[in-house]
Coordinates of C-alpha atoms and ligand atoms in Angstrom, one line a residue:
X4 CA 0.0 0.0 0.0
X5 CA 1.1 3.6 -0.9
X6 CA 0.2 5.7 2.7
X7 CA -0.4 8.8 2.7
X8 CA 2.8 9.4 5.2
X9 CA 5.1 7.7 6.3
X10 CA 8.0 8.5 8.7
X11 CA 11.8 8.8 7.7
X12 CA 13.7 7.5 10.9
X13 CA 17.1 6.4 10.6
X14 CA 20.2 4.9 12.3
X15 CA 21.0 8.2 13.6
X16 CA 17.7 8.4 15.4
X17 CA 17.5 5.5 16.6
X18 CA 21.5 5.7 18.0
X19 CA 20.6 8.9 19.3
X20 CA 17.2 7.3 21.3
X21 CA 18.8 4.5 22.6
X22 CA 21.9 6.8 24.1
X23 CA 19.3 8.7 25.8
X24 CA 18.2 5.4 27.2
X25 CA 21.1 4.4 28.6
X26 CA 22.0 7.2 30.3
X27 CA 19.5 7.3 32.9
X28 CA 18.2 10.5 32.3
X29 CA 15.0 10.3 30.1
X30 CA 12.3 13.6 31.6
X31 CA 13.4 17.2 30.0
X32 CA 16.8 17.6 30.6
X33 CA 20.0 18.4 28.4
X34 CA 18.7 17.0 24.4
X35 CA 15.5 19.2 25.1
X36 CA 17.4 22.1 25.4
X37 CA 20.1 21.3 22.4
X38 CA 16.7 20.6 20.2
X39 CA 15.4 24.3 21.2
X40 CA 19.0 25.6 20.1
X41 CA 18.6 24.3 17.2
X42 CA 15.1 24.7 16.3
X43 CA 15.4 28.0 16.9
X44 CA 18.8 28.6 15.1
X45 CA 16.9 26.5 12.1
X46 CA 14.0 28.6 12.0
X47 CA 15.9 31.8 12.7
X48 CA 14.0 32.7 16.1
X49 CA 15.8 33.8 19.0
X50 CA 13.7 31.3 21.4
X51 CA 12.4 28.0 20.6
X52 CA 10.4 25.8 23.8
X53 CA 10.0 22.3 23.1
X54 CA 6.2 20.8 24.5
X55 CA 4.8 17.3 24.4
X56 CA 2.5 18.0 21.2
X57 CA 2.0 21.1 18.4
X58 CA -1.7 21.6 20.5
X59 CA -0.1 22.0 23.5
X60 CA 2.6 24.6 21.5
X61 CA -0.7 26.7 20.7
X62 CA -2.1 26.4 24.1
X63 CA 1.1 27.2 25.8
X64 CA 1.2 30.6 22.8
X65 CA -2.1 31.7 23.7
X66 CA -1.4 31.4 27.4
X67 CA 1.3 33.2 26.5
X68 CA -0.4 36.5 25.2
X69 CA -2.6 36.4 27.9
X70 CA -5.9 34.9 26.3
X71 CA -9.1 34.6 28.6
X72 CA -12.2 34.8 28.7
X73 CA -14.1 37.7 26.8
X74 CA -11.0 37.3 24.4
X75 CA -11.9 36.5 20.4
X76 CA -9.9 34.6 18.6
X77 CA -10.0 34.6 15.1
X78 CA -9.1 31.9 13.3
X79 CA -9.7 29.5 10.2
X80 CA -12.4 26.4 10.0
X81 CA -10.3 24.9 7.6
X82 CA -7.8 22.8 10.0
X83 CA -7.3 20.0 12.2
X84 CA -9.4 20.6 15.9
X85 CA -6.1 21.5 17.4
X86 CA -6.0 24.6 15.8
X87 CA -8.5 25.8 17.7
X88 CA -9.2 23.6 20.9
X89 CA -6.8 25.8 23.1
X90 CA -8.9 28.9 22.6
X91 CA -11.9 27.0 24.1
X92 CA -9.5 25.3 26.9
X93 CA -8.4 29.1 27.6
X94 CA -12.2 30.1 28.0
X95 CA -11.8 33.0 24.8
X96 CA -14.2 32.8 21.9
X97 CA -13.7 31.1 18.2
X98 CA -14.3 33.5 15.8
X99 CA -14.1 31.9 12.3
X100 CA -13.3 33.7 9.0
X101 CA -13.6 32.0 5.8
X102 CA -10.8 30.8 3.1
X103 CA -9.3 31.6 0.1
X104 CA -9.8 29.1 -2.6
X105 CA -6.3 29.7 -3.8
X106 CA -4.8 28.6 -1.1
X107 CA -7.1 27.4 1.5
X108 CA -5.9 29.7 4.0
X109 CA -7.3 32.6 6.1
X110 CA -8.9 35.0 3.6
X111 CA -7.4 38.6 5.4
X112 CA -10.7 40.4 3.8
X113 CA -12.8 37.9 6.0
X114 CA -10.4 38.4 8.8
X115 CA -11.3 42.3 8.7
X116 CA -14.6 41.9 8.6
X117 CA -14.4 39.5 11.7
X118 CA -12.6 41.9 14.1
X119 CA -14.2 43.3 16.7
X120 CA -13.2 45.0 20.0
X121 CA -12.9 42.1 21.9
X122 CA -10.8 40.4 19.3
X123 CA -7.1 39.6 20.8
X124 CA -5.1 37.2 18.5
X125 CA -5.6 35.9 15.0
X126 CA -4.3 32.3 14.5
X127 CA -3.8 31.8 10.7
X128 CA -2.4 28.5 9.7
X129 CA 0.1 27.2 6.8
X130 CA -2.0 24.7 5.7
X131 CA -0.7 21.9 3.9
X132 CA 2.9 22.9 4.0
X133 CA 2.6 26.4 2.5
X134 CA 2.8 30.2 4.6
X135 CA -0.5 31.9 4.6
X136 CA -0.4 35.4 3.0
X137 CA 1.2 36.9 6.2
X138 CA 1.7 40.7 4.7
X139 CA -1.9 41.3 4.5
X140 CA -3.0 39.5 7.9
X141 CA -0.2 41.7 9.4
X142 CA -1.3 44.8 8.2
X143 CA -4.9 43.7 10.1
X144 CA -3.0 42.8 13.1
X145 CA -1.0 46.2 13.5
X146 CA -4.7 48.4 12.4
X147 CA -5.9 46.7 15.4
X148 CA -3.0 46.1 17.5
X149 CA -3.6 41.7 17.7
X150 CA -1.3 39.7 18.2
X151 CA -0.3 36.6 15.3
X152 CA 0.3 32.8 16.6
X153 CA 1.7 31.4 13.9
X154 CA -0.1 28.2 13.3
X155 CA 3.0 26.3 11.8
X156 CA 2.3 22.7 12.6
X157 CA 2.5 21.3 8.7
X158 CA 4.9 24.1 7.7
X159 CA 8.5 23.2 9.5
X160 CA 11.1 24.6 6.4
X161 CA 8.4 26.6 4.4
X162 CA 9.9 30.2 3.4
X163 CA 9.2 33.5 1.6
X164 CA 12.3 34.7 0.4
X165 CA 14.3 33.1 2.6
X166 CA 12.7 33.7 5.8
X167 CA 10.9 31.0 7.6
X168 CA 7.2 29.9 9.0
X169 CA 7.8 30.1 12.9
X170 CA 9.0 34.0 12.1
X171 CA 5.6 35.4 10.5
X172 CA 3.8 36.0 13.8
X173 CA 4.7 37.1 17.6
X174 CA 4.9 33.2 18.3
X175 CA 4.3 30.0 16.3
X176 CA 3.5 26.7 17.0
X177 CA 5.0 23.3 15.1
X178 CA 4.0 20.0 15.3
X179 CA 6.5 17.1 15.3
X180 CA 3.5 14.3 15.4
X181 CA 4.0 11.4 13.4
X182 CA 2.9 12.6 10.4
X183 CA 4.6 15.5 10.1
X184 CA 6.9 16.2 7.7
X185 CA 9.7 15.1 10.4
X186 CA 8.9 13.5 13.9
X187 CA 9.4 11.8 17.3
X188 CA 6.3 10.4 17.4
X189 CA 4.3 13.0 19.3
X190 CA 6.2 16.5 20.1
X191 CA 5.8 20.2 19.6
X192 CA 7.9 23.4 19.7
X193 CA 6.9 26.9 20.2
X194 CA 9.3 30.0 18.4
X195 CA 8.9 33.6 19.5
X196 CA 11.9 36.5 19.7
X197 CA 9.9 37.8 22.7
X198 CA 11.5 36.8 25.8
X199 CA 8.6 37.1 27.9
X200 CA 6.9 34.8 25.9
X201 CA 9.3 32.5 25.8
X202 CA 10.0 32.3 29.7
X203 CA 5.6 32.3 30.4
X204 CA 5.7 29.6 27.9
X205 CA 8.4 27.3 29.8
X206 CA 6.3 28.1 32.9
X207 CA 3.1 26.8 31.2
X208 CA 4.3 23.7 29.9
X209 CA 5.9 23.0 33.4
X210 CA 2.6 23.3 36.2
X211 CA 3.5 27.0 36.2
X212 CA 6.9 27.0 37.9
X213 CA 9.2 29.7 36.9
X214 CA 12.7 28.0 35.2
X215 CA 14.6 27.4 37.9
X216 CA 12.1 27.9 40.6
X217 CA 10.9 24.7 41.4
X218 CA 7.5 24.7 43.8
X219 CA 7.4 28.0 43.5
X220 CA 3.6 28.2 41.2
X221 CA 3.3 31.7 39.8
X222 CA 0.4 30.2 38.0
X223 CA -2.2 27.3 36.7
X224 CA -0.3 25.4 34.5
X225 CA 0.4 21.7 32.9
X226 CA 2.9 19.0 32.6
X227 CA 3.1 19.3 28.6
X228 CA 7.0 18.4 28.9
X229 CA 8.8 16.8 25.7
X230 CA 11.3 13.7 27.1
X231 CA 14.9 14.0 26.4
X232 CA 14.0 11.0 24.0
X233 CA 11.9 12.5 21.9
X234 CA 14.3 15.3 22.0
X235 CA 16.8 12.8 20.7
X236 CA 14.7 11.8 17.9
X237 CA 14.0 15.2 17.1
X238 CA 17.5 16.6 16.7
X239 CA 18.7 14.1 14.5
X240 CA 15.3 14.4 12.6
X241 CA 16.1 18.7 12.1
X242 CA 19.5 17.9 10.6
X243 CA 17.2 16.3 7.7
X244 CA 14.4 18.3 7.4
X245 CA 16.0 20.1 4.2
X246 CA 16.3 16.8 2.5
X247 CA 13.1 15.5 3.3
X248 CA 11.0 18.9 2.3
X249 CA 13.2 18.7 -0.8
X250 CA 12.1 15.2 -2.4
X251 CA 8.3 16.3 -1.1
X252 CA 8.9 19.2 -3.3
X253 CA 10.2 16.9 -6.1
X254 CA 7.6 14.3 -5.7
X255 CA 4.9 17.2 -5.4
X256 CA 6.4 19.1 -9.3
X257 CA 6.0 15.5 -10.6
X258 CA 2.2 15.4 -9.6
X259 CA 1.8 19.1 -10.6
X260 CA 3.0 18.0 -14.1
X261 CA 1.0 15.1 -14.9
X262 CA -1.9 16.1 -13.5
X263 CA -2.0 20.1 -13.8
X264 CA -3.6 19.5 -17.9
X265 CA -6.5 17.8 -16.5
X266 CA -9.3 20.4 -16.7
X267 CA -11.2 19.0 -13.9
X268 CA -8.4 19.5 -11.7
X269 CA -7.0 22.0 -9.4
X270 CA -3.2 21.4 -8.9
X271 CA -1.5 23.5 -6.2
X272 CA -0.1 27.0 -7.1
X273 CA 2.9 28.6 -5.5
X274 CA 3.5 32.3 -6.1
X275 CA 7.1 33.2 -7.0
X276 CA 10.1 33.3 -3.9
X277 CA 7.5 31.2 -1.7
X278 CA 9.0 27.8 -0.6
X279 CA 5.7 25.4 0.0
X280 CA 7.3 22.1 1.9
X281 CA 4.0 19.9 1.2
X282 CA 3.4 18.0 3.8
X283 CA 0.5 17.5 2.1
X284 CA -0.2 17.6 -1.7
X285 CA -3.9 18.5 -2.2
X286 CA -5.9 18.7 -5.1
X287 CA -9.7 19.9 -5.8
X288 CA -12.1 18.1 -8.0
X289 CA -13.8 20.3 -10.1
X290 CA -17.6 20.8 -10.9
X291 CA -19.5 17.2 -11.3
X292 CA -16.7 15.7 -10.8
X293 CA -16.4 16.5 -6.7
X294 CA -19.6 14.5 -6.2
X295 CA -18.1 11.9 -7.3
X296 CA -14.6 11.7 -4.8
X297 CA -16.0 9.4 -3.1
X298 CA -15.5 7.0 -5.8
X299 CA -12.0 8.2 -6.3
X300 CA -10.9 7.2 -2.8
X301 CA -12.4 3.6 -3.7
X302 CA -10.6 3.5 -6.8
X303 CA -7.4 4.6 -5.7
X304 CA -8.0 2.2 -2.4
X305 CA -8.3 -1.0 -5.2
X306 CA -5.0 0.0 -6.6
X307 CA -2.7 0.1 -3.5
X308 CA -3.0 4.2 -3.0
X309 CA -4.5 5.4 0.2
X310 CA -5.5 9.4 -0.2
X311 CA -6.8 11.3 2.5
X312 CA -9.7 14.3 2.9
X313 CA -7.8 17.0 4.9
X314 CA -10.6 18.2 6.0
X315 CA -14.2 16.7 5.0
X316 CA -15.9 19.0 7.8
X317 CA -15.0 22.4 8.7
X318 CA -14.7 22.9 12.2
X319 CA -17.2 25.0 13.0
X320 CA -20.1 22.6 11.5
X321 CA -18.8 19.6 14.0
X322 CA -21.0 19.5 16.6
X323 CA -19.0 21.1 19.5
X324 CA -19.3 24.4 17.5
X325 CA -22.9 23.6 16.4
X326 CA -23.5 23.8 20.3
X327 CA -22.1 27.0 20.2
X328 CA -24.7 28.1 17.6
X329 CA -21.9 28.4 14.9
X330 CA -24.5 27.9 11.4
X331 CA -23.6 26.2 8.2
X332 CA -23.2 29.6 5.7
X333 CA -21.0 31.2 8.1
X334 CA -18.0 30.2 6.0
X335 CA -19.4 29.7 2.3
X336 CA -15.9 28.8 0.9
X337 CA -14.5 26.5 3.5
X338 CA -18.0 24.7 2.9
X339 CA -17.4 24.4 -0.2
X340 CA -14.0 23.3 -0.5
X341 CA -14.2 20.5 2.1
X342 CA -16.1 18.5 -0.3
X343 CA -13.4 19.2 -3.5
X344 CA -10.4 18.4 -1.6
X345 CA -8.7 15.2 -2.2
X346 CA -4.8 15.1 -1.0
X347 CA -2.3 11.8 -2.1
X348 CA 0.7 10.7 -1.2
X349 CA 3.6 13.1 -1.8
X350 CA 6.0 12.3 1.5
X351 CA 9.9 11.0 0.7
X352 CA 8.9 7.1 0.9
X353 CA 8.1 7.2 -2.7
X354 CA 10.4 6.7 -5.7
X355 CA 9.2 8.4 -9.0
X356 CA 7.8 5.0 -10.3
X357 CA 5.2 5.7 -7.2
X358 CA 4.6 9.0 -8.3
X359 CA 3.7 8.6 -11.8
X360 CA 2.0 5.3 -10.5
X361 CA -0.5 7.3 -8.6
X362 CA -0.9 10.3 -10.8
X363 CA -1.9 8.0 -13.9
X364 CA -4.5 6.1 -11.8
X365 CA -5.8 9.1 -10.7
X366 CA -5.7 10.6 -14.4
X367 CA -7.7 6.9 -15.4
X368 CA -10.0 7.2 -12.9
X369 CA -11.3 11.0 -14.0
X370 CA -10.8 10.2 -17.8
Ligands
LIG30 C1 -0.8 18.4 13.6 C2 -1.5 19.7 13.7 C3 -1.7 20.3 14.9 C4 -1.6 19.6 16.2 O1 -0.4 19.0 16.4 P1 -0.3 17.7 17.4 O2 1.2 17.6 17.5 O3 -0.9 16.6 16.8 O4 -0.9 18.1 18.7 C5 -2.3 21.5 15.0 N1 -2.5 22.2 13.9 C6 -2.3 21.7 12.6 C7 -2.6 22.5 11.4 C8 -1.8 20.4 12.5 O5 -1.6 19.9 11.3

């Protein structure tokens, strides 16, 4: 079978792992801190803090700023429940704008007309691998003096011109789940250059203790510590992640080409000096033929592919938001999309025999 991801661990990992295990020491300790070095140095922040999972780097961002109740936070449908999840934890308010077809992320003319006076932060997301169109969302964010949290869990590597995801906002989170374009199984990482965020961050993820002031709780907060294992994992998994995004980017111009001439297809577009790092490759089904993906998904499943549907709900139609009185035709586009969006395999597993493999079955299948 052809997965959808699969993950790229190595000797180097694994050495790295089992060191970790011998030694004795396996909570947070010394490989934590040399993985925030380098994440930071890689993403070209001056503070990285490592967390237990990519929701628990949001939570620990919002915390951060200072989110509470009577807060807004305005965000996109169009992502994994994670996104969004902390804002609820921290008692603030979900305040969904809609999506740009183009590239599935926050639509900054929405975003404007989804500010209000209680609005506090504005969480856009790189969605799929790519950086939301951060110029425009920061001009909203200065107008009305919000702060940006970065939602960079699918993005680790992405660029515009050179300068990074994890830099676009006052703090972003990453993700270094399974899935993920690298991993150690379950892990996050927050990057800010604000100090005070960085040190109420650390305090967050560690039941609200100061660094270096143990039992002294300035605050409520959690255990959402990263081992020195997964830490280990990690480090050697950053010294790849060029490589990695590289043959996604490969594998993804290969799928772009044999399937861009398809009229009933959407291919992905990237606008000039943008670096999109795929960690998924998603595609829309045009016209009759999205009521009929479905049927793709079976077809592809008979030949050995497994695709996924990132998302087939937007998040404010799942019932938790439906509670909250959140109405289908709140975000037309999002609506829309979520039943065109169909994203295959792209990840570094696959040789170019793979590739074309899946891109002519998929090409058979919609004729
Ligand atoms: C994976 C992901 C998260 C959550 O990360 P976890 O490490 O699974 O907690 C949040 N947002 C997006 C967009 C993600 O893809």
């Amino acid at each position: 079978m052809l997965t959808i991801s699969k993950p790229q661990i190595g000797q180097a990992e694994i050495r790295r792992a089992v060191k970790v295990l011998k030694s004795g020491h396996l909570a947070q300790g010394e490989e934590v801190r040399e993985l925030e070095r380098a994440f930071a140095s890689y993403c070209g922040t001056r503070y990285a803090v490592a967390v237990n999972s990519g929701t628990a780097a949001i939570h620990a961002g919002l915390y951060a700023f200072g989110v509470g109740e009577g807060d807004e936070v305005i965000t996109s449908p169009f992502s994994f429940i994670a996104s969004v999840s902390p804002i609820l934890i921290q008692g603030a308010r979900v305040v969904f704008a809609d999506i740009r077809e183009s590239d599935f992320c926050l639509d900054p003319e929405s975003v404007d007309n989804h500010v209000s006076k209680n609005t506090k932060v504005i969480i856009p997301i790189d969605l799929y691998g790519r950086v939301y169109d951060h110029p425009a969302i920061a001009a909203i964010a200065r107008k009305n003096n919000l702060r940006i949290l970065e939602d960079a869990c699918q993005a680790i590597g992405a660029h515009i011109r050179g300068r990074k995801a994890g830099t676009f906002g006052d703090a972003a989170a990453f993700s270094l789940y399974a899935t993920k374009n690298i991993t150690c199984g379950e892990g996050g990482v927050l990057t800010t250059n604000d100090r005070a965020i960085a040190d109420r961050a650390r305090m967050f993820r560690n039941h609200g203790q100061p660094e270096g002031k143990r039992y002294e709780y300035v605050d409520i907060g959690y255990n959402y510590r990263m081992t020195d294992i997964q830490a280990a994992i990690a480090i050697e998994q950053l010294k790849k992640v060029d490589r990695v995004n590289v043959q996604r980017i490969r594998n993804a111009q290969l799928l772009s080409t044999m399937l861009g001439t398809n009229e009933a297809l959407v291919v992905p577009q990237v606008p000039e000096g943008m670096e999109h790092v795929f960690h998924q490759y998603t595609i829309r089904l045009k016209g009759p033929l999205a009521a009929r993906r479905d049927g793709l998904v079976k077809y592809l499943h008979d030949r050995g592919i497994s695709v996924g549907i990132y998302y087939p709900r937007p998040l404010h139609l799942s019932p938790v938001f439906s509670r909250l009185g959140y109405r289908a035709g709140d975000c037309p586009v999002a609506e829309r999309i979520a039943g065109e969006v169909v994203s295959i395999p792209v990840h570094p597993g696959l040789t170019q025999k793979d590739v074309s493999y899946i891109a002519e079955s998929i090409l058979e299948y919609v004729g």
